[in-house]
Amino acid sequence: MPSVVLSQLPIPRHNLGRRTGNIPLGAACLKRAVQDLPGASVQILPQELASYLGDAALIEHLQKIQAEIYGFTVFSWNLQRSVYFAEKLKTAGRCRIVFGGPEITPDNDLAHSAFVDFHVYGEGEAVFRRLLHDADAWAPGRGAESAAEWFRTAASPYLDGMINPTFENLMLLETQRGCPYRCGFCYYNKSRQGLVFAEEPNLLRAMAWAVDRQIAEIYLLDPCLNARPHLKELLVEIARLNAGGGIRLFSEIRAEAVDDELADRLAAAGFYWFEIGLQSTHPQALRLMDRPTRLRRFVEGAQRLKARGITPSIDLIIGLPGDDLPGFRRSVDFVLDHGLQDDVQIFPLSILPGTDFRRRHRELGLRYEPHPPYAVASSRGFSPEDFLLAYDYAESRLDTAFFPMPDLDASWRAAAACEMEAAGDLRVVIGGRRYVAKLMLNRERPLDEIRRLAEQLTLPYQVLVGSGVESDYLKKVLAIATAANPFTPLEIVFFEPSGLPRTQELLAVVRLQRPHYLDGDLRFLFARPGNRAVLFTLVSADPAVRWRGDMERQVFWWRRSKLPEIEDLPEFEDLDGVLIDAPVSTAEILAWQNRFGRSAAERYHISFADARLQKRWLVLTGPDDYVENVMNWEAGK
Ligand code: SF4
């Protein structure tokens, strides 16, 4: 029986330590499905390594395992990186590569790489079993087979220890596969016929297991929870198990199906938040996406949830066929007019492989980017500028930012007293090994040393540039680091540079994959398309605003003898934040953080020079956003 490693690569992000939600449930289901095969040896790449190692470090880790089969769960956000990993693994030694996941569809040319030996369409358990015990099963190079019966009767893979929920204190529970609806933009239903429901005793066992282990959150992955037969009875049982309310439950539901009785039972079971797709109120758009919606009942259902303390998180889509800018604005107004604006998510339409909209894009007049996330560039009703205008309207009406800049972290030392000239790289311990998260360039270091360090970078990483470092040298470092990590986002932080850094020249030497996934995903962060994977931060004690380009921010370097009072901060309101680096004791900074905490963080972008204090600040002000264990800072080699 061959040895197997299964991996799921995360959504790329700026800010090391942010929760990724990159939980390898699909891999755990595959492992569970072959556990009775004699000699089966399936490893799942641990979440902390998969989510936070840069390309070179992660590939090295995978190569060292010397598995005979490497499998990847592929989504739009990791497709190109997974193909790159497949190429690296395949060319380094004898192994076979399997791709499965939502992105693997017959019509997706980007997924059909010569480095991939087998493509699994749809659910994977049955095909994976065949591949492991029948050498001839590999020959077609692609395959699909229903796993409905297996799914219906199998226990959650958490119960057998195939997957551990403690890393993000979040458990995923798949209670249903398939969806009764057929929305034109959605891939979900295209890979299988009909619906299948996990047996109730297995679900309740998983729920009881989570209660025993005091898991904080469970996300029920049902695309549409209300489609489950006997849901109300199941909720009574869940309420009994979760009587203390210790577990917060999340899921997706059609609001029209929520009557008073269902809302009561959802609240009693511990539901806290529901994602609810409205997408549009435009009748023509609803018709073309084959999503009939009774708006009055939709509002009543969402309000019933809200009245019971459950947040209805409303989804809207910009760029739907049949819709236009005035129609989108009416949809935003509709949400506001009915008091449903607590949590609104707005997505530009993606033309995903395998969907009805992908198949009919010409007929529907949809022009879209050919690479993930396949965002619509224009449609009959939306010009390219209309997308920006739509976001502007939604942001001003809903008083929120849909594309905030990454959190400010300009920390540069892991010791209380240290001059920048004497500071070294900052490392974090992940999976028992030390990796470089902040590469310190306070002098010109040998390029061989940089090459060695480039193999140990995290995802994302920062390059900290001291004032004496020449631009030509920095370019060489960036070329080395990004060539070794072509999919890993990075931030370059300049400390008191003698002149303004020329970011376009620096971007010209960067060897990142272009377009990077973030170039598409964060397209609307700035008005023009372009670089979104490299962030530039300038730290200076000069408060005059000098830097204002795309992906550029300027931060005041607070090195005054005392910590700032809150009334000192408005002086820097025109800048993008303040790096607090005062020569005071750790105890004073801790007291400052405790005193101002969230109220300061809501108004100003604040960072701390000491990485350990920075970590404390991030966790204090965004407790749901970060995984503390990823930011175990250590200084030195
Ligand atoms: S968008 Fe939701 S309701 Fe529509 S087909 Fe997809 S999973 Fe089903």
XYZ file of C-alpha atoms and ligand atoms in Angstrom:
645
model
C 0.000 0.000 0.000
C 1.597 3.330 -1.023
C 2.305 6.102 1.479
C 0.185 9.230 0.996
C 0.388 12.857 2.129
C -2.725 15.014 1.740
C -2.402 18.819 1.707
C -4.734 21.783 1.574
C -3.063 25.146 0.939
C -4.648 28.276 2.460
C -6.123 31.478 1.080
C -3.020 33.693 0.818
C -3.120 36.655 3.181
C -1.078 39.477 4.582
C -0.550 39.352 8.401
C 1.133 36.281 9.824
C -0.998 34.468 12.389
C -4.406 35.490 11.055
C -6.933 32.697 11.285
C -7.186 31.051 7.910
C -10.048 28.582 8.408
C -7.889 26.257 6.303
C -9.153 23.102 7.972
C -8.372 19.908 6.015
C -11.751 18.232 6.488
C -11.728 16.830 2.937
C -8.376 15.141 3.581
C -9.675 13.742 6.874
C -12.705 12.240 5.084
C -10.357 10.557 2.594
C -8.176 9.176 5.360
C -11.246 7.908 7.169
C -12.472 6.218 3.994
C -9.343 4.066 3.597
C -8.555 3.278 7.211
C -9.692 -0.330 6.806
C -7.355 -0.966 3.867
C -4.461 -3.081 5.177
C -1.224 -1.099 5.292
C -2.843 2.221 4.353
C -0.543 5.032 5.415
C -2.134 8.449 4.983
C -0.724 11.591 6.569
C -2.509 14.925 6.577
C -0.271 17.964 6.388
C -0.792 19.710 9.765
C -2.806 22.877 9.558
C -0.146 25.106 11.088
C 2.435 24.037 8.495
C 0.035 24.152 5.544
C -1.262 27.593 6.464
C 1.826 29.468 7.596
C 4.898 28.175 5.737
C 6.190 29.898 2.628
C 6.515 27.967 -0.618
C 10.144 26.857 -0.258
C 9.864 25.744 3.376
C 6.646 23.831 2.745
C 7.925 22.096 -0.367
C 11.055 21.073 1.510
C 8.896 19.671 4.305
C 6.793 17.667 1.833
C 9.832 16.373 -0.058
C 11.437 15.130 3.128
C 8.454 12.887 3.814
C 9.167 11.035 0.531
C 5.576 9.951 0.071
C 4.636 7.897 -2.960
C 1.408 9.864 -3.466
C 0.768 13.543 -2.768
C -2.854 14.665 -2.825
C -4.100 18.263 -2.884
C -7.532 19.642 -2.061
C -7.890 22.381 -4.638
C -9.941 25.566 -4.367
C -9.758 28.632 -6.590
C -7.451 30.363 -4.108
C -4.835 27.582 -4.066
C -5.120 26.188 -7.593
C -2.026 27.753 -9.123
C 0.058 27.209 -6.003
C -1.012 23.557 -5.868
C 0.037 23.102 -9.503
C 3.404 24.683 -8.648
C 3.830 22.306 -5.706
C 2.905 19.358 -7.939
C 5.592 20.379 -10.418
C 8.246 20.727 -7.699
C 7.408 17.383 -6.077
C 7.161 15.553 -9.369
C 10.448 16.819 -10.727
C 12.310 16.139 -7.460
C 11.543 12.422 -7.269
C 9.288 9.521 -8.137
C 5.811 10.216 -6.833
C 2.262 10.512 -8.057
C 0.055 13.555 -7.685
C -3.738 13.574 -7.190
C -5.914 16.676 -7.356
C -9.464 16.842 -6.006
C -11.734 19.520 -4.565
C -14.239 22.076 -5.873
C -11.826 23.558 -8.410
C -11.278 20.271 -10.216
C -13.904 20.163 -12.926
C -13.729 18.821 -16.475
C -13.991 22.334 -17.930
C -11.139 23.831 -15.901
C -8.063 23.803 -18.136
C -5.926 25.486 -15.453
C -6.331 22.433 -13.207
C -5.307 19.890 -15.851
C -1.566 20.052 -15.463
C 0.881 17.562 -16.919
C 2.341 17.232 -13.412
C -0.906 15.830 -12.034
C -1.459 12.089 -12.478
C -5.113 11.931 -11.497
C -7.987 14.398 -11.270
C -10.934 13.519 -9.034
C -14.216 15.185 -9.963
C -16.705 15.680 -7.132
C -16.576 13.842 -3.807
C -13.406 11.844 -3.411
C -13.742 8.950 -0.987
C -14.673 6.153 -3.401
C -12.158 7.156 -6.080
C -9.393 7.553 -3.490
C -10.019 4.032 -2.192
C -9.717 2.639 -5.698
C -6.500 4.519 -6.376
C -4.954 3.102 -3.226
C -5.679 -0.544 -3.786
C -5.908 -0.893 -7.570
C -2.864 0.130 -9.610
C -4.908 0.042 -12.841
C -7.292 2.683 -11.502
C -4.727 5.373 -12.298
C -4.777 4.756 -16.041
C -7.655 7.090 -17.095
C -6.046 10.047 -15.290
C -9.427 11.277 -14.126
C -12.530 9.866 -12.509
C -15.704 10.404 -10.515
C -17.723 8.094 -8.276
C -20.489 8.736 -5.798
C -19.578 8.457 -2.128
C -23.167 8.970 -0.995
C -23.559 5.746 0.958
C -20.227 6.164 2.641
C -21.072 9.754 3.587
C -24.524 8.829 4.894
C -23.242 6.230 7.340
C -19.725 7.390 8.297
C -18.893 8.984 11.621
C -17.200 12.370 11.676
C -13.444 11.974 11.099
C -12.844 14.072 14.241
C -14.012 11.157 16.384
C -11.270 8.881 15.077
C -8.584 11.509 15.554
C -8.129 11.980 11.791
C -8.318 15.720 12.377
C -7.931 17.896 15.447
C -10.149 20.946 16.057
C -7.989 22.595 18.701
C -5.738 24.668 16.433
C -8.432 27.254 15.675
C -10.847 25.863 18.286
C -13.260 25.340 15.409
C -14.842 22.120 14.181
C -16.379 21.601 10.751
C -19.317 19.273 10.493
C -20.635 18.135 7.146
C -24.227 17.055 7.641
C -25.425 17.148 4.045
C -24.016 16.922 0.542
C -25.879 18.404 -2.383
C -28.328 21.287 -2.511
C -31.922 21.414 -3.734
C -31.293 24.712 -5.520
C -29.485 25.399 -8.751
C -28.025 28.917 -8.534
C -26.232 29.770 -11.768
C -23.064 31.109 -10.143
C -22.584 28.190 -7.742
C -20.493 25.119 -8.291
C -21.807 23.316 -5.242
C -24.457 21.263 -6.916
C -22.795 20.533 -10.177
C -20.639 17.653 -9.019
C -23.348 15.344 -7.725
C -26.887 14.234 -8.326
C -29.388 14.589 -5.498
C -28.924 15.154 -1.798
C -27.540 12.879 0.865
C -27.766 13.436 4.617
C -25.429 12.173 7.325
C -27.274 9.906 9.767
C -28.525 11.713 12.840
C -26.890 9.441 15.471
C -23.478 10.148 13.917
C -24.124 13.889 13.956
C -25.176 13.813 17.579
C -22.128 11.760 18.528
C -19.927 14.397 16.889
C -21.790 17.146 18.717
C -21.420 15.390 22.077
C -17.719 14.847 21.351
C -17.312 18.598 20.750
C -19.198 19.476 23.940
C -16.940 17.150 25.962
C -13.846 18.815 24.541
C -15.215 22.328 25.011
C -14.803 23.247 21.361
C -15.765 26.909 20.986
C -17.341 26.859 17.528
C -18.874 24.423 15.063
C -19.545 25.342 11.464
C -22.176 23.131 9.844
C -21.088 23.030 6.230
C -24.571 22.458 4.836
C -25.121 24.705 1.836
C -28.696 25.027 2.970
C -29.460 23.745 6.467
C -33.218 23.920 6.014
C -33.073 21.270 3.280
C -32.490 18.595 5.930
C -35.586 16.462 6.659
C -36.595 16.423 10.347
C -34.367 19.407 11.057
C -36.552 20.647 13.906
C -36.250 17.314 15.723
C -32.490 17.289 15.229
C -32.296 20.794 16.703
C -34.063 19.653 19.862
C -31.356 17.019 20.356
C -28.573 19.497 19.659
C -30.110 21.911 22.174
C -30.088 19.144 24.764
C -26.379 18.442 24.164
C -25.424 22.123 23.996
C -27.618 23.107 26.939
C -24.908 25.256 28.483
C -24.544 27.162 25.224
C -20.788 26.536 25.284
C -20.607 25.933 21.541
C -21.444 28.642 19.049
C -22.965 27.198 15.878
C -22.671 28.682 12.394
C -24.217 27.609 9.105
C -26.038 28.688 5.942
C -29.787 28.768 5.466
C -32.531 30.031 3.154
C -34.227 32.776 5.165
C -37.611 32.130 3.526
C -37.733 28.770 5.311
C -37.340 30.226 8.810
C -40.647 30.289 10.657
C -41.070 31.151 14.345
C -40.756 27.575 15.511
C -37.572 26.946 13.507
C -36.073 30.243 14.708
C -36.805 29.274 18.336
C -35.172 25.898 17.914
C -32.123 27.308 16.141
C -31.623 29.758 18.999
C -32.061 27.050 21.633
C -29.519 24.817 19.853
C -26.861 27.537 20.109
C -26.878 29.023 16.625
C -25.081 32.320 16.603
C -24.709 33.319 12.965
C -26.127 32.322 9.579
C -24.832 33.151 6.157
C -27.883 34.006 4.064
C -27.631 34.520 0.341
C -29.842 37.293 -0.937
C -27.457 38.094 -3.829
C -29.855 40.588 -5.449
C -33.369 41.917 -5.273
C -33.497 42.547 -9.024
C -36.210 40.248 -10.486
C -34.342 39.743 -13.745
C -31.093 38.855 -11.931
C -32.929 36.408 -9.658
C -34.546 34.810 -12.670
C -31.318 34.470 -14.659
C -29.479 32.880 -11.741
C -32.423 30.510 -11.234
C -32.877 31.592 -7.641
C -36.528 32.379 -7.043
C -36.789 34.492 -3.897
C -39.904 35.728 -2.117
C -38.509 38.930 -0.718
C -41.182 39.485 1.918
C -40.684 36.007 3.346
C -36.917 36.458 3.107
C -37.117 39.555 5.309
C -39.452 37.917 7.796
C -37.179 34.889 8.159
C -34.017 36.968 8.594
C -35.746 39.216 11.127
C -36.940 36.201 13.095
C -33.324 35.084 13.472
C -32.182 38.548 14.426
C -34.923 38.883 17.036
C -33.487 35.796 18.737
C -29.924 37.095 18.815
C -28.742 35.158 15.741
C -26.840 37.342 13.274
C -28.155 37.043 9.720
C -25.132 37.702 7.526
C -26.520 38.812 4.179
C -24.616 38.132 0.941
C -24.946 40.362 -2.100
C -23.221 39.958 -5.460
C -22.087 42.739 -7.798
C -22.142 42.040 -11.533
C -24.929 39.474 -11.841
C -26.425 39.077 -15.304
C -29.706 40.947 -15.473
C -28.596 43.375 -12.744
C -26.994 46.808 -13.098
C -25.605 49.515 -10.832
C -28.991 51.057 -9.916
C -30.299 47.531 -9.268
C -27.381 46.745 -6.986
C -27.945 49.997 -5.078
C -31.574 49.034 -4.599
C -30.436 45.708 -3.135
C -28.219 47.537 -0.621
C -31.102 49.870 0.231
C -33.391 46.883 0.675
C -31.042 45.368 3.267
C -30.882 48.668 5.145
C -34.569 49.422 4.902
C -35.308 46.151 6.670
C -32.684 46.510 9.382
C -30.534 43.625 8.129
C -27.251 45.518 7.865
C -25.427 44.073 10.911
C -23.169 41.870 8.806
C -23.294 42.255 5.031
C -20.849 40.540 2.708
C -20.492 41.791 -0.840
C -18.716 39.787 -3.520
C -17.961 40.598 -7.118
C -19.399 37.826 -9.277
C -16.937 35.004 -9.975
C -17.467 32.799 -13.008
C -16.386 29.544 -11.436
C -15.497 26.456 -13.453
C -18.291 23.935 -13.626
C -21.084 26.476 -13.180
C -24.040 27.354 -15.336
C -22.761 30.931 -15.691
C -19.377 29.651 -16.937
C -21.108 27.545 -19.558
C -23.404 30.397 -20.641
C -21.067 33.357 -20.186
C -21.222 34.485 -23.835
C -24.992 34.265 -24.008
C -25.233 36.211 -20.709
C -22.703 38.848 -21.815
C -20.211 38.152 -19.004
C -16.527 39.037 -19.461
C -14.360 37.562 -16.733
C -10.712 37.148 -15.760
C -9.346 33.789 -16.933
C -7.473 33.126 -13.670
C -8.724 32.654 -10.097
C -10.880 34.080 -8.638
C -12.363 34.483 -12.169
C -13.923 37.846 -11.301
C -16.319 39.384 -13.791
C -14.663 42.393 -15.419
C -17.840 43.683 -17.036
C -21.325 42.582 -18.007
C -24.210 44.069 -19.977
C -25.312 45.989 -16.877
C -21.932 46.754 -15.249
C -18.966 48.600 -16.711
C -15.566 48.041 -15.014
C -16.041 51.370 -13.171
C -19.474 50.327 -11.953
C -17.910 47.723 -9.669
C -15.988 50.456 -7.856
C -19.044 52.678 -7.715
C -21.068 49.777 -6.318
C -18.533 49.183 -3.553
C -18.351 52.935 -2.833
C -22.113 53.064 -2.464
C -22.258 49.996 -0.230
C -19.392 51.216 1.964
C -20.949 54.622 2.516
C -24.478 53.291 3.103
C -23.350 50.450 5.376
C -20.556 52.461 7.027
C -17.923 49.785 6.596
C -14.797 48.980 4.564
C -15.060 45.830 2.462
C -11.358 45.913 1.603
C -9.477 47.163 4.664
C -5.709 47.441 4.508
C -3.872 44.623 6.328
C -3.363 45.080 10.068
C -0.356 47.180 10.974
C 2.579 45.171 12.326
C 5.895 47.003 12.089
C 7.467 45.220 15.068
C 11.171 44.628 14.544
C 12.669 43.198 17.752
C 11.931 40.473 20.260
C 13.814 42.015 23.160
C 12.944 45.049 25.220
C 16.204 46.937 24.794
C 17.884 46.679 21.432
C 19.114 49.127 18.779
C 17.963 48.483 15.245
C 21.564 48.150 14.038
C 22.007 45.188 16.408
C 18.661 43.477 15.714
C 18.516 40.142 13.923
C 15.881 38.197 12.023
C 12.706 37.398 13.886
C 11.596 33.793 13.816
C 8.510 31.904 14.846
C 8.314 28.284 15.929
C 5.846 26.340 13.801
C 5.501 22.581 14.088
C 8.581 22.458 16.321
C 10.891 24.208 13.812
C 11.981 27.820 13.565
C 11.065 29.802 10.474
C 11.926 33.356 9.458
C 8.948 35.704 9.558
C 10.888 39.002 9.569
C 14.073 39.096 7.521
C 16.249 41.890 8.907
C 18.281 43.968 6.461
C 19.964 46.476 8.766
C 23.200 45.909 6.796
C 24.176 44.168 3.576
C 24.332 40.478 4.363
C 26.016 37.883 2.101
C 23.643 36.752 -0.627
C 24.409 33.101 0.121
C 23.016 33.700 3.602
C 19.918 35.307 2.052
C 19.488 32.268 -0.229
C 19.578 29.978 2.797
C 17.072 32.127 4.690
C 14.755 32.328 1.668
C 14.195 28.590 2.091
C 12.901 29.161 5.626
C 10.370 31.968 5.165
C 6.839 31.931 6.531
C 3.596 32.826 4.735
C 3.449 35.788 4.692
C 6.824 37.262 5.590
C 8.319 40.718 6.012
C 11.597 42.253 4.888
C 12.683 44.925 7.387
C 14.969 47.460 5.714
C 17.245 49.708 7.782
C 18.195 53.209 6.690
C 21.632 52.391 5.309
C 20.615 49.666 2.861
C 21.061 50.518 -0.840
C 18.221 49.962 -3.270
C 20.323 47.757 -5.587
C 21.116 45.398 -2.743
C 17.478 45.265 -1.675
C 16.492 44.348 -5.227
C 18.868 41.382 -5.155
C 17.386 40.203 -1.863
C 13.817 40.543 -3.144
C 14.641 38.649 -6.332
C 16.106 35.778 -4.287
C 13.317 35.645 -1.695
C 10.466 35.806 -4.200
C 12.039 33.367 -6.679
C 12.082 30.795 -3.865
C 8.557 31.772 -2.759
C 6.618 32.838 -5.858
C 3.191 32.499 -4.250
C 3.947 33.943 -0.812
C 2.734 37.511 -0.091
C 5.271 39.804 1.544
C 5.614 43.208 3.133
C 8.667 45.437 2.863
C 9.029 47.778 5.840
C 11.444 50.701 5.445
C 12.742 52.299 8.624
C 13.717 55.946 8.142
C 14.976 55.583 4.567
C 17.131 58.429 3.206
C 14.775 58.884 0.239
C 11.368 57.614 -0.767
C 11.614 53.983 -1.913
C 10.831 53.489 -5.612
C 8.218 50.821 -5.362
C 7.752 50.303 -9.101
C 11.452 49.509 -9.475
C 11.228 47.061 -6.608
C 8.128 45.400 -8.033
C 9.976 44.961 -11.327
C 12.489 42.592 -9.693
C 9.938 40.658 -7.645
C 9.525 37.107 -8.992
C 5.999 36.481 -7.720
C 3.466 34.569 -9.791
C 1.456 37.210 -11.691
C -1.362 37.747 -11.521
C -1.158 36.607 -7.918
C -4.423 35.390 -6.375
C -4.462 38.533 -4.216
C -4.182 40.720 -7.329
C -7.641 39.490 -8.233
C -9.109 38.955 -4.786
C -8.155 42.438 -3.539
C -8.774 44.060 -6.921
C -11.067 46.692 -5.385
C -8.701 47.690 -2.594
C -7.553 50.472 -4.958
C -9.140 52.017 -8.017
C -6.727 50.556 -10.559
C -5.847 46.868 -10.908
C -2.264 45.846 -10.180
C -0.060 44.647 -7.366
C -1.836 43.449 -4.206
C 0.603 40.775 -2.990
C 3.460 43.091 -1.991
C 2.782 45.655 0.714
C 5.113 48.604 1.347
C 5.291 50.336 4.726
C 7.441 53.368 5.499
C 8.237 54.055 9.163
C 9.525 57.525 9.929
C 9.693 60.050 12.756
C 8.772 62.753 10.239
C 4.972 63.177 10.447
C 4.689 64.945 7.059
C 2.695 62.806 4.641
C 5.012 61.746 1.834
C 3.768 58.380 0.633
C 0.353 57.680 -0.789
C 0.545 55.108 -3.607
C -1.321 51.814 -4.009
C -0.240 49.241 -1.399
C 1.885 51.922 0.276
C 1.405 53.166 3.815
C 3.287 55.572 6.032
C 3.565 55.142 9.790
C 4.846 57.498 12.466
C 7.777 56.125 14.464
C 7.034 57.106 18.050
C 10.434 57.114 19.812
C 9.660 59.869 22.281
C 10.619 59.358 25.903
C 7.066 58.620 27.074
C 4.182 56.616 25.704
C 1.564 58.674 23.831
C -1.660 59.725 25.457
C -4.738 59.024 23.389
C -5.089 62.756 22.699
C -1.589 62.737 21.114
C -2.711 60.384 18.364
C -4.928 62.699 16.267
C -1.687 64.464 15.242
C -1.016 61.419 13.035
C -4.505 60.994 11.652
C -3.365 61.709 8.106
C -0.856 58.878 8.323
C -1.604 55.163 8.257
C -0.664 54.450 11.846
C 1.818 54.799 14.689
C 4.650 52.444 15.670
C 5.137 52.760 19.425
C 8.824 52.365 20.205
C 9.282 54.435 23.369
C 12.163 53.597 25.758
C 9.871 52.532 28.583
C 9.466 49.305 30.513
C 7.410 46.355 29.314
C 5.162 46.822 32.341
C 4.317 50.369 31.218
C 3.430 49.168 27.723
C 1.264 46.372 29.082
C -0.584 48.897 31.219
C -1.014 51.171 28.175
C -2.422 48.299 26.111
C -4.824 47.343 28.888
C -5.916 50.926 29.328
C -6.614 51.822 25.702
C -7.151 48.420 24.062
C -9.978 48.214 21.594
C -11.090 51.824 21.878
C -7.705 52.943 20.516
C -7.518 50.166 17.926
C -10.903 51.110 16.504
C -9.725 54.649 15.808
C -6.013 54.277 15.004
C -3.668 51.726 13.478
C -1.178 51.048 16.244
C 1.832 48.782 16.309
C 4.527 47.991 18.891
C 8.244 47.620 18.223
C 8.564 44.532 20.415
C 7.080 41.584 18.515
C 5.841 39.906 21.677
C 3.952 43.026 22.696
C 2.692 43.363 19.140
C 1.315 39.819 19.345
C -0.397 40.661 22.618
C -1.941 43.754 21.033
C -3.276 41.842 18.030
C -4.840 39.171 20.233
C -6.200 41.763 22.669
C -7.831 43.891 19.988
C -8.869 41.103 17.579
C -9.350 37.972 19.686
C -11.292 36.148 16.961
C -8.856 37.054 14.211
C -5.524 35.548 15.248
C -4.084 32.177 16.232
C -1.782 32.911 19.143
C 0.328 29.790 18.711
C 1.633 30.898 15.350
C 3.300 33.998 16.783
C 5.851 32.408 19.116
C 8.532 34.965 18.457
C 12.224 34.275 18.894
C 15.123 36.504 17.988
C 18.377 35.388 16.415
C 19.633 32.671 14.104
S -25.663 29.160 -3.798
Fe -26.325 27.980 -2.012
S -28.513 27.600 -2.417
Fe -27.610 28.143 -4.393
S -26.990 26.187 -5.340
Fe -25.230 26.984 -4.231
S -25.308 25.991 -2.249
Fe -27.350 25.808 -3.156
